Amino acid sequence: MGASSKTENDKTPKRVRMAPDERRGHILDAAQKLFFARGWDDVTIAEVLSAAKISKGGFYHHFSAKEDLLDGVVERFTIQALTAAQTARDATSGNALQRFNAFLAESSRWKAEQGRKMKFFIEVMLRPGNDILFDRITTAANAAAMPVLLEMIGQGVDEGIFDIPDIDLVGETIMGLSRGRRTVLKEAFDAAEQGDLDRATECLDRRMVAEAALIDRVLGLPRGSVLLSNPTEYRLMLRAIVND
Amino acid sequence: MGASSKTENDKTPKRVRMAPDERRGHILDAAQKLFFARGWDDVTIAEVLSAAKISKGGFYHHFSAKEDLLDGVVERFTIQALTAAQTARDATSGNALQRFNAFLAESSRWKAEQGRKMKFFIEVMLRPGNDILFDRITTAANAAAMPVLLEMIGQGVDEGIFDIPDIDLVGETIMGLSRGRRTVLKEAFDAAEQGDLDRATECLDRRMVAEAALIDRVLGLPRGSVLLSNPTEYRLMLRAIVND
DNA sequence: TCTACATACCGACCATCGGTCTGTAGGGTT
DNA sequence: AACCCTACAGACCGATGGTCGGTATGTAGA
């Protein structure tokens, strides 16, 4: 083959053709990384293009708009969150309270894992401008987990263990609390960055204890029924984050 | 002044010069109207310009960016919310629960008034894309009202009336609930638009009753202590909205 | 009242960004 | 080999937020 100029010297073939799903995945990977690092509005299509090594035409062959990219990223998270929630539900048995506690534990474990995997995730979601991104992800993830949660609460009501004024409000309250953790996370993160891991851990832990006490009330349970705190888990997460 | 050509024929003086505050106010008026009607991202600077009857250069003399406009609008609301909250606090006396109820009543009255004044307000804030605007306003308004709320709750704790796990969480929970009303508002609004005012009212009322029951729990109060429902108020608001 | 200075204001211009369109490469099928 | 389908390239476009040099409208001091 007298084509050394073809087989070897061509370091960059003009076109790399991929299966749609694969290409889509690559683009989403690049976009996700950028979005988490700097927020959705700040990142331009051009940047995603060069990060994903594809042309504009190629991109718009797979995505209809920039908004579509956001949807794609959010969708990934939703799917992950959903399967995680279902796994947690299916893996546990016993009465509603036991299942509920197991579910909360798994849920916070999953969140901590996300925080560990993506260095910027927590740091970034605390910055204004990323509200949209963060809000959409948490909303979608919560929405995915909500049916599972409500099912368990329903079971608790049927069993006569829980006593609640309105089932929708319970779900909402829990979602609201989880959203409000943003502030505490920021505080803990700042402390961790200054090397004060103890204070950071204690900060998160106190919050979780308080949340648990509040959920006790909301579900009409005696104090100490709901378990939400897991200091070692926080420690791991914070350590992973701080170590770049 | 023999200058008929000056005093009368000049229909449009080339420049209208105003005091900075006045001009700023005019621009904000125009911007607010447009934002509420169609959302922040949809409205272009050019539209604000023509609505406020000012040139681009003039505009950028008073505002540094489009974002600045949002800040201005939000700031107005914050101030209004703050004074409303303070008024409500100062106007009431009695024990913490009485003051708390009075405060809630005033607060919801104020919100209803806003909904009445601005036709599009509710309709618009339910549309995606206006999340940012709505979120920023509610967040700012809530943040303004929060100290007042916490002060009252603190009083209740001191008086031994309230029994709470963590004061910050209480504020957060209440704020979260108020944010979650969006969904219910949408439902009620849709019902009202179809002429079913009864269903709309009932929808809001049920929500408020449930919320009150939940807050009872959170504050460690016997059921029925917190009063949040005011059907006639909703009726007025919904009627005003539906009648264009 | 003339001059000098400050500032509110104008509008043409610019850079950038999301999105479109025409054309092309490359793998599979016949 | 001829063909087609489609993943892909990149020039191009319209809109939009923002800038800049210049102009009108005051006001303070001589």
Coordinates of C-alpha atoms (C1' of nucleotides) in Angstrom, one line a residue:
Chain A
M1 CA 0.0 0.0 0.0
G2 CA 1.8 3.0 -1.2
A3 CA -0.1 5.1 1.1
S4 CA 2.0 5.9 4.1
S5 CA 0.6 9.4 3.7
K6 CA -2.8 7.8 4.3
T7 CA -2.4 5.2 7.0
E8 CA 0.1 6.8 9.3
N9 CA 0.7 10.5 8.6
D10 CA -3.0 11.2 8.9
K11 CA -3.0 11.9 12.6
T12 CA -6.4 13.5 12.5
P13 CA -8.8 12.0 10.1
K14 CA -11.0 14.6 8.8
R15 CA -14.1 12.9 10.0
V16 CA -14.8 10.6 12.8
R17 CA -18.0 8.8 12.3
M18 CA -19.7 7.4 15.3
A19 CA -23.0 5.7 16.2
P20 CA -25.6 8.3 17.3
D21 CA -25.8 7.1 20.9
E22 CA -22.0 7.1 21.3
R23 CA -21.6 10.6 19.8
R24 CA -24.5 11.9 21.9
G25 CA -22.8 10.4 25.0
H26 CA -19.5 12.0 24.2
I27 CA -21.1 15.4 23.7
L28 CA -23.0 15.1 26.9
D29 CA -19.9 14.1 28.7
A30 CA -18.1 17.2 27.5
A31 CA -21.1 19.4 28.2
Q32 CA -21.7 18.1 31.7
K33 CA -18.1 18.6 32.6
L34 CA -18.2 22.2 31.4
F35 CA -21.6 22.9 33.0
F36 CA -20.6 21.7 36.3
A37 CA -17.4 23.6 36.2
R38 CA -18.9 27.0 35.1
G39 CA -22.6 26.8 34.9
W40 CA -25.0 26.5 32.0
D41 CA -25.3 30.1 30.8
D42 CA -21.6 30.8 30.9
V43 CA -20.7 27.9 28.7
T44 CA -21.1 28.5 25.0
I45 CA -21.9 26.0 22.3
A46 CA -18.6 26.7 20.8
E47 CA -16.8 25.5 23.9
V48 CA -18.8 22.3 24.0
L49 CA -18.0 21.8 20.4
S50 CA -14.3 22.0 20.8
A51 CA -14.4 20.0 24.0
A52 CA -16.4 17.3 22.3
K53 CA -14.4 17.6 19.1
I54 CA -17.3 18.0 16.8
S55 CA -18.5 20.6 14.4
K56 CA -21.5 22.8 14.8
G57 CA -23.3 20.9 12.1
G58 CA -22.6 17.6 13.7
F59 CA -23.8 18.9 17.0
Y60 CA -27.0 20.2 15.7
H61 CA -27.6 16.9 14.0
H62 CA -27.9 15.3 17.4
F63 CA -29.2 18.1 19.5
S64 CA -31.9 20.5 18.6
A65 CA -30.8 23.4 20.8
K66 CA -28.6 24.3 23.7
E67 CA -31.5 23.8 26.0
D68 CA -31.5 20.2 24.7
L69 CA -28.1 19.7 26.2
L70 CA -29.3 20.7 29.6
D71 CA -32.2 18.3 29.3
G72 CA -29.8 15.6 28.4
V73 CA -27.6 16.1 31.4
V74 CA -30.6 16.4 33.7
E75 CA -32.1 13.3 32.2
R76 CA -29.0 11.3 33.0
F77 CA -29.2 12.4 36.6
T78 CA -32.8 11.6 36.8
I79 CA -32.3 8.1 35.6
Q80 CA -29.5 7.5 38.0
A81 CA -31.5 8.9 40.9
L82 CA -34.5 6.9 39.9
T83 CA -32.6 3.6 39.8
A84 CA -30.9 4.5 43.0
A85 CA -34.2 5.1 44.7
Q86 CA -35.7 2.0 43.4
T87 CA -32.8 -0.1 44.5
A88 CA -33.0 1.4 47.9
R89 CA -36.7 0.6 48.1
D90 CA -36.4 -2.9 46.8
A91 CA -33.5 -3.8 49.0
T92 CA -35.3 -3.0 52.3
S93 CA -38.1 -4.7 54.1
G94 CA -39.8 -4.4 57.4
N95 CA -42.3 -1.8 58.5
A96 CA -42.6 1.7 57.0
L97 CA -40.3 3.4 59.4
Q98 CA -37.5 0.9 58.8
R99 CA -37.9 1.2 55.1
F100 CA -38.0 4.9 55.3
N101 CA -34.8 5.1 57.3
A102 CA -33.1 2.8 54.9
F103 CA -34.2 4.8 52.0
L104 CA -33.0 8.1 53.5
A105 CA -29.6 6.5 54.2
E106 CA -29.2 5.2 50.7
S107 CA -30.4 8.5 49.3
S108 CA -27.8 10.5 51.2
R109 CA -25.2 8.0 50.4
W110 CA -25.9 8.5 46.7
K111 CA -25.8 12.2 47.0
A112 CA -22.4 12.0 48.8
E113 CA -21.2 9.8 46.0
Q114 CA -22.2 12.4 43.5
G115 CA -20.4 15.0 45.4
R116 CA -17.3 12.8 45.6
K117 CA -17.3 12.0 41.9
M118 CA -17.5 15.5 40.7
K119 CA -15.1 17.9 42.3
F120 CA -16.9 21.0 41.3
F121 CA -20.3 19.8 41.9
I122 CA -20.8 21.2 45.4
E123 CA -18.6 24.2 44.9
V124 CA -20.3 25.1 41.7
M125 CA -23.9 24.7 42.8
L126 CA -23.3 27.2 45.5
R127 CA -22.5 29.9 43.1
P128 CA -25.2 32.1 41.7
G129 CA -25.8 31.6 38.0
N130 CA -25.8 27.9 38.5
D131 CA -29.1 28.0 40.2
I132 CA -30.8 26.9 37.1
L133 CA -28.6 23.9 36.5
F134 CA -28.6 22.9 40.1
D135 CA -32.3 23.5 40.6
R136 CA -33.3 21.5 37.6
I137 CA -31.1 18.6 38.6
T138 CA -32.4 18.4 42.2
T139 CA -35.9 19.0 41.1
A140 CA -35.7 16.2 38.6
A141 CA -34.0 13.9 40.9
N142 CA -36.4 14.6 43.7
A143 CA -39.4 14.2 41.4
A144 CA -38.0 10.8 40.4
A145 CA -37.6 9.7 44.0
M146 CA -40.9 11.2 45.1
P147 CA -43.2 8.3 44.1
V148 CA -41.0 5.9 46.0
L149 CA -41.1 8.1 49.1
L150 CA -44.8 8.7 48.9
E151 CA -45.4 5.0 48.6
M152 CA -43.5 4.3 51.7
I153 CA -45.3 7.0 53.6
G154 CA -48.6 5.7 52.4
Q155 CA -47.6 2.3 53.8
G156 CA -46.8 3.9 57.1
V157 CA -50.2 5.5 57.2
D158 CA -51.9 2.3 56.4
E159 CA -49.9 0.5 59.1
G160 CA -51.0 3.2 61.5
I161 CA -47.4 4.1 62.3
F162 CA -47.4 7.5 60.7
D163 CA -49.9 10.2 61.4
I164 CA -49.8 13.0 58.9
P165 CA -52.0 16.0 58.0
D166 CA -51.5 15.8 54.2
I167 CA -49.3 13.3 52.3
D168 CA -48.3 15.8 49.6
L169 CA -47.1 18.3 52.1
V170 CA -44.9 15.7 53.7
G171 CA -43.1 15.0 50.5
E172 CA -42.8 18.7 49.8
T173 CA -41.4 19.4 53.2
I174 CA -38.7 16.7 52.8
M175 CA -37.9 18.0 49.4
G176 CA -37.7 21.5 50.7
L177 CA -35.4 20.5 53.5
S178 CA -33.1 18.8 51.1
R179 CA -33.1 21.9 49.0
G180 CA -32.3 24.1 52.0
R181 CA -29.2 22.0 52.7
R182 CA -27.4 24.2 50.2
T183 CA -26.6 26.8 52.8
V184 CA -25.3 24.3 55.2
L185 CA -23.3 22.6 52.5
K186 CA -21.7 25.9 51.7
E187 CA -20.8 26.5 55.3
A188 CA -19.4 23.0 55.7
F189 CA -17.5 23.2 52.5
D190 CA -15.9 26.5 53.5
A191 CA -14.8 25.0 56.8
A192 CA -13.4 22.0 55.1
E193 CA -11.4 24.1 52.7
Q194 CA -9.8 25.8 55.7
G195 CA -8.8 22.4 56.9
D196 CA -11.2 22.3 59.8
L197 CA -12.7 19.0 58.9
D198 CA -14.2 18.5 62.4
R199 CA -16.2 21.7 62.3
A200 CA -17.4 20.8 58.8
T201 CA -18.5 17.4 59.8
E202 CA -20.2 18.7 63.0
C203 CA -21.9 21.3 60.9
L204 CA -23.5 18.8 58.6
D205 CA -24.3 16.4 61.4
R206 CA -26.1 18.9 63.5
R207 CA -28.2 19.9 60.5
M208 CA -29.1 16.3 59.9
V209 CA -30.0 15.6 63.5
A210 CA -32.3 18.7 63.4
E211 CA -33.9 17.6 60.2
A212 CA -34.5 14.2 61.5
A213 CA -36.2 15.6 64.6
L214 CA -38.4 17.8 62.3
I215 CA -39.4 14.9 60.1
D216 CA -40.3 13.0 63.3
R217 CA -42.8 15.7 64.0
V218 CA -44.1 15.9 60.5
L219 CA -44.7 12.1 60.4
G220 CA -46.2 12.1 63.9
L221 CA -43.5 9.9 65.3
P222 CA -41.8 9.9 68.7
R223 CA -38.6 11.8 68.7
G224 CA -35.6 9.8 67.5
S225 CA -37.5 7.6 65.1
V226 CA -36.1 9.0 61.9
L227 CA -32.4 8.5 61.5
L228 CA -30.6 10.8 59.1
S229 CA -27.2 11.4 60.5
N230 CA -24.1 9.6 59.4
P231 CA -21.0 11.6 60.3
T232 CA -18.5 9.2 58.8
E233 CA -20.1 9.4 55.5
Y234 CA -19.8 13.2 55.5
R235 CA -16.2 12.9 56.6
L236 CA -15.4 10.8 53.5
M237 CA -17.2 13.1 51.2
L238 CA -15.6 16.2 52.6
R239 CA -12.2 14.7 52.6
A240 CA -12.5 13.6 49.0
I241 CA -13.7 17.1 47.9
V242 CA -10.9 18.9 49.7
N243 CA -8.2 16.7 48.2
D244 CA -9.0 18.1 44.8
Chain B
M1 CA -40.9 85.0 24.3
G2 CA -41.5 85.4 20.7
A3 CA -40.7 81.8 20.0
S4 CA -43.8 80.0 19.0
S5 CA -41.4 77.8 17.0
K6 CA -39.8 76.9 20.3
T7 CA -42.6 76.7 22.8
E8 CA -45.3 75.1 20.8
N9 CA -44.1 73.6 17.5
D10 CA -41.5 71.5 19.2
K11 CA -43.6 68.5 19.8
T12 CA -40.7 66.2 20.6
P13 CA -37.8 67.9 22.3
K14 CA -34.7 66.1 21.3
R15 CA -33.7 65.3 24.8
V16 CA -35.6 65.0 28.0
R17 CA -33.3 65.4 30.8
M18 CA -34.2 64.0 34.2
A19 CA -32.8 63.5 37.6
P20 CA -31.0 60.2 37.8
D21 CA -33.4 58.7 40.4
E22 CA -36.4 59.7 38.4
R23 CA -35.1 58.3 35.1
R24 CA -34.1 55.1 36.9
G25 CA -37.6 54.8 38.3
H26 CA -39.1 55.3 34.8
I27 CA -36.9 52.6 33.3
L28 CA -37.6 50.2 36.1
D29 CA -41.4 50.8 35.7
A30 CA -41.2 49.9 32.1
A31 CA -38.9 47.0 32.6
Q32 CA -41.0 45.6 35.5
K33 CA -44.2 45.7 33.4
L34 CA -42.5 43.9 30.5
F35 CA -40.8 41.3 32.8
F36 CA -44.0 40.4 34.5
A37 CA -45.8 40.2 31.3
R38 CA -43.4 38.0 29.4
G39 CA -40.5 37.0 31.6
W40 CA -36.9 38.2 31.9
D41 CA -35.2 36.3 29.1
D42 CA -37.8 37.0 26.5
V43 CA -37.7 40.8 27.0
T44 CA -34.9 42.5 25.1
I45 CA -33.1 45.7 26.1
A46 CA -34.5 47.3 22.9
E47 CA -38.0 46.8 24.1
V48 CA -37.3 48.3 27.5
L49 CA -35.7 51.2 25.7
S50 CA -38.7 52.0 23.6
A51 CA -41.1 51.4 26.4
A52 CA -39.1 53.7 28.7
K53 CA -38.4 56.1 25.8
I54 CA -34.7 56.3 26.2
S55 CA -31.8 55.6 24.1
K56 CA -29.3 52.7 24.6
G57 CA -26.6 55.1 25.7
G58 CA -28.9 56.7 28.2
F59 CA -29.9 53.4 29.5
Y60 CA -26.4 52.2 30.0
H61 CA -25.6 55.4 31.8
H62 CA -27.9 54.3 34.6
F63 CA -27.7 50.6 34.4
S64 CA -24.5 48.6 34.0
A65 CA -26.2 45.5 32.4
K66 CA -29.5 43.8 31.7
E67 CA -29.0 41.8 34.9
D68 CA -28.9 45.1 36.7
L69 CA -32.5 45.7 35.7
L70 CA -33.5 42.5 37.3
D71 CA -31.7 43.5 40.5
G72 CA -33.6 46.8 40.5
V73 CA -37.0 45.2 40.1
V74 CA -36.2 42.6 42.8
E75 CA -34.9 45.3 45.1
R76 CA -38.2 47.1 44.9
F77 CA -40.1 44.1 45.9
T78 CA -37.7 43.4 48.7
I79 CA -38.3 46.8 50.1
Q80 CA -42.0 46.5 49.8
A81 CA -42.0 43.1 51.4
L82 CA -39.8 44.2 54.2
T83 CA -41.9 47.2 55.1
A84 CA -45.0 45.1 54.8
A85 CA -43.5 42.5 57.2
Q86 CA -42.4 45.2 59.7
T87 CA -45.8 46.8 59.6
A88 CA -47.4 43.4 60.3
R89 CA -45.1 42.8 63.2
D90 CA -45.5 46.2 64.8
A91 CA -49.2 46.3 64.4
T92 CA -49.7 43.2 66.5
S93 CA -49.4 42.4 70.1
G94 CA -50.1 39.5 72.5
N95 CA -48.3 36.3 72.8
A96 CA -46.1 34.7 70.1
L97 CA -48.9 32.6 68.6
Q98 CA -51.2 35.5 68.2
R99 CA -48.5 37.6 66.7
F100 CA -47.5 34.7 64.4
N101 CA -51.0 34.3 63.1
A102 CA -51.4 38.0 62.5
F103 CA -48.2 38.0 60.7
L104 CA -49.2 35.1 58.4
A105 CA -52.5 36.8 57.7
E106 CA -50.9 40.0 56.7
S107 CA -48.3 38.2 54.7
S108 CA -50.8 36.3 52.6
R109 CA -52.9 39.4 52.3
W110 CA -49.9 41.2 50.8
K111 CA -49.2 38.4 48.4
A112 CA -52.8 38.4 47.3
E113 CA -52.6 42.1 46.7
Q114 CA -49.6 41.7 44.5
G115 CA -51.4 39.0 42.5
R116 CA -54.4 41.4 42.2
K117 CA -52.3 44.4 41.1
M118 CA -50.4 42.6 38.4
K119 CA -52.6 40.6 36.2
F120 CA -49.9 38.5 34.7
F121 CA -48.0 38.0 37.9
I122 CA -49.4 34.6 38.8
E123 CA -49.9 33.4 35.2
V124 CA -46.4 34.4 34.3
M125 CA -44.5 33.0 37.2
L126 CA -46.0 29.6 36.4
R127 CA -44.4 29.5 33.0
P128 CA -41.0 28.0 32.6
G129 CA -38.4 30.6 31.8
N130 CA -39.7 32.9 34.4
D131 CA -38.4 30.7 37.1
I132 CA -35.5 33.0 37.6
L133 CA -37.5 36.1 38.0
F134 CA -40.1 34.5 40.3
D135 CA -37.5 32.6 42.3
R136 CA -35.4 35.7 42.8
I137 CA -38.4 37.7 43.9
T138 CA -39.7 35.2 46.3
T139 CA -36.3 34.4 47.7
A140 CA -35.6 38.1 48.3
A141 CA -39.0 38.7 49.8
N142 CA -38.7 35.7 52.1
A143 CA -35.2 36.7 53.1
A144 CA -36.6 40.1 54.0
A145 CA -39.4 38.7 56.1
M146 CA -37.3 36.0 57.7
P147 CA -35.8 38.0 60.6
V148 CA -39.2 39.1 61.6
L149 CA -40.5 35.6 61.5
L150 CA -37.6 34.3 63.5
E151 CA -37.9 37.0 66.1
M152 CA -41.5 35.9 66.7
I153 CA -40.6 32.3 66.9
G154 CA -37.8 33.1 69.3
Q155 CA -40.3 34.9 71.5
G156 CA -42.6 31.9 71.4
V157 CA -39.8 29.7 72.5
D158 CA -38.9 32.1 75.3
E159 CA -42.5 32.1 76.4
G160 CA -42.5 28.4 76.4
I161 CA -45.4 28.2 73.9
F162 CA -43.4 26.9 71.0
D163 CA -41.3 23.8 71.2
I164 CA -39.0 23.4 68.2
P165 CA -36.0 21.2 67.3
D166 CA -34.1 23.9 65.5
I167 CA -35.1 27.5 64.8
D168 CA -33.5 27.7 61.5
L169 CA -35.2 24.7 60.2
V170 CA -38.6 26.1 61.2
G171 CA -38.0 29.2 59.1
E172 CA -36.8 27.1 56.3
T173 CA -39.7 24.8 56.4
I174 CA -42.1 27.7 56.2
M175 CA -40.2 29.2 53.4
G176 CA -40.2 25.9 51.6
L177 CA -43.9 25.5 51.9
S178 CA -44.5 29.0 50.6
R179 CA -42.4 28.1 47.6
G180 CA -44.2 24.9 47.0
R181 CA -47.5 26.8 46.7
R182 CA -46.6 27.4 43.1
T183 CA -48.0 24.1 42.0
V184 CA -51.3 24.6 43.9
L185 CA -51.5 28.1 42.6
K186 CA -51.3 26.8 39.1
E187 CA -54.0 24.3 39.7
A188 CA -56.2 26.9 41.3
F189 CA -55.5 29.4 38.5
D190 CA -56.4 26.8 35.8
A191 CA -59.6 26.0 37.6
A192 CA -60.5 29.7 37.9
E193 CA -59.8 30.3 34.3
Q194 CA -62.3 27.6 33.4
G195 CA -64.9 29.5 35.5
D196 CA -64.9 27.1 38.4
L197 CA -64.2 29.6 41.1
D198 CA -65.4 27.2 43.8
R199 CA -63.0 24.5 43.0
A200 CA -60.2 27.0 42.8
T201 CA -61.0 28.4 46.2
E202 CA -61.4 25.0 47.7
C203 CA -58.1 24.0 46.2
L204 CA -56.2 26.8 47.8
D205 CA -58.1 26.5 51.0
R206 CA -57.3 22.8 51.5
R207 CA -53.7 23.5 50.9
M208 CA -53.6 26.2 53.6
V209 CA -55.4 24.1 56.1
A210 CA -52.9 21.3 55.6
E211 CA -50.0 23.8 55.8
A212 CA -51.4 25.1 59.0
A213 CA -51.6 21.7 60.5
L214 CA -48.1 21.0 59.5
I215 CA -46.8 24.2 61.0
D216 CA -48.6 23.3 64.2
R217 CA -46.6 20.2 64.4
V218 CA -43.3 21.9 63.5
L219 CA -43.8 24.4 66.3
G220 CA -44.9 21.8 68.7
L221 CA -48.4 23.3 69.0
P222 CA -51.8 21.5 69.4
R223 CA -53.7 21.1 66.2
G224 CA -55.6 24.2 65.1
S225 CA -53.3 26.7 66.7
V226 CA -51.9 28.2 63.5
L227 CA -54.5 29.8 61.3
L228 CA -53.6 30.3 57.6
S229 CA -56.8 29.8 55.7
N230 CA -58.9 32.7 54.4
P231 CA -61.2 31.6 51.6
T232 CA -62.7 34.9 51.0
E233 CA -59.3 36.4 50.4
Y234 CA -58.6 33.8 47.7
R235 CA -61.9 34.4 46.2
L236 CA -61.2 38.1 45.8
M237 CA -57.8 37.5 44.3
L238 CA -59.0 34.8 41.9
R239 CA -61.9 36.9 40.8
A240 CA -59.7 39.8 40.1
I241 CA -57.3 37.8 38.1
V242 CA -59.9 36.1 36.0
N243 CA -61.6 39.3 35.1
D244 CA -58.5 40.4 33.1
Chain C
dT1 C1' -23.3 87.0 30.6
dC2 C1' -19.6 84.5 29.1
dT3 C1' -16.7 80.4 29.9
dA4 C1' -15.5 76.0 31.8
dC5 C1' -16.8 71.9 33.5
dA6 C1' -20.0 68.0 34.7
dT7 C1' -23.2 64.8 33.3
dA8 C1' -27.5 63.0 31.1
dC9 C1' -28.2 61.3 26.7
dC10 C1' -27.8 59.7 21.8
dG11 C1' -27.3 56.3 18.1
dA12 C1' -24.0 54.1 15.1
dC13 C1' -21.1 50.4 15.7
dC14 C1' -19.2 45.9 17.4
dA15 C1' -18.5 41.2 19.2
dT16 C1' -20.6 37.2 20.3
dC17 C1' -23.7 33.7 20.4
dG18 C1' -27.3 30.4 19.1
dG19 C1' -29.0 28.5 15.1
dT20 C1' -29.4 27.4 9.8
dC21 C1' -28.0 25.8 5.3
dT22 C1' -25.5 23.8 1.7
dG23 C1' -22.4 20.6 0.7
dT24 C1' -19.3 16.4 1.6
dA25 C1' -17.2 12.1 3.5
dG26 C1' -17.7 7.4 4.7
dG27 C1' -19.9 3.1 5.7
dG28 C1' -23.4 -0.2 4.4
dT29 C1' -26.3 -2.5 0.7
dT30 C1' -27.1 -4.4 -3.8
Chain D
dA1 C1' -18.8 -0.4 -8.8
dA2 C1' -22.8 2.3 -8.2
dC3 C1' -25.7 4.0 -5.0
dC4 C1' -27.8 5.8 -0.9
dC5 C1' -28.3 7.2 3.6
dT6 C1' -26.7 9.9 7.2
dA7 C1' -23.2 11.6 10.3
dC8 C1' -20.6 15.5 9.8
dA9 C1' -18.1 20.0 8.3
dG10 C1' -18.0 24.9 8.3
dA11 C1' -19.4 29.2 6.0
dC12 C1' -23.1 32.1 7.0
dC13 C1' -27.0 34.7 9.3
dG14 C1' -29.9 37.5 12.4
dA15 C1' -30.4 39.0 16.9
dT16 C1' -28.9 40.7 21.0
dG17 C1' -26.2 42.7 24.8
dG18 C1' -22.8 46.0 25.3
dT19 C1' -19.4 50.0 23.8
dC20 C1' -17.8 54.4 22.3
dG21 C1' -17.1 58.9 20.5
dG22 C1' -19.8 62.6 20.4
dT23 C1' -23.7 66.0 21.7
dA24 C1' -27.2 68.4 24.3
dT25 C1' -28.4 70.3 28.8
dG26 C1' -27.5 72.0 32.7
dT27 C1' -24.6 74.7 36.6
dA28 C1' -20.8 77.2 39.0
dG29 C1' -17.5 80.7 39.0
dA30 C1' -15.3 85.0 36.9

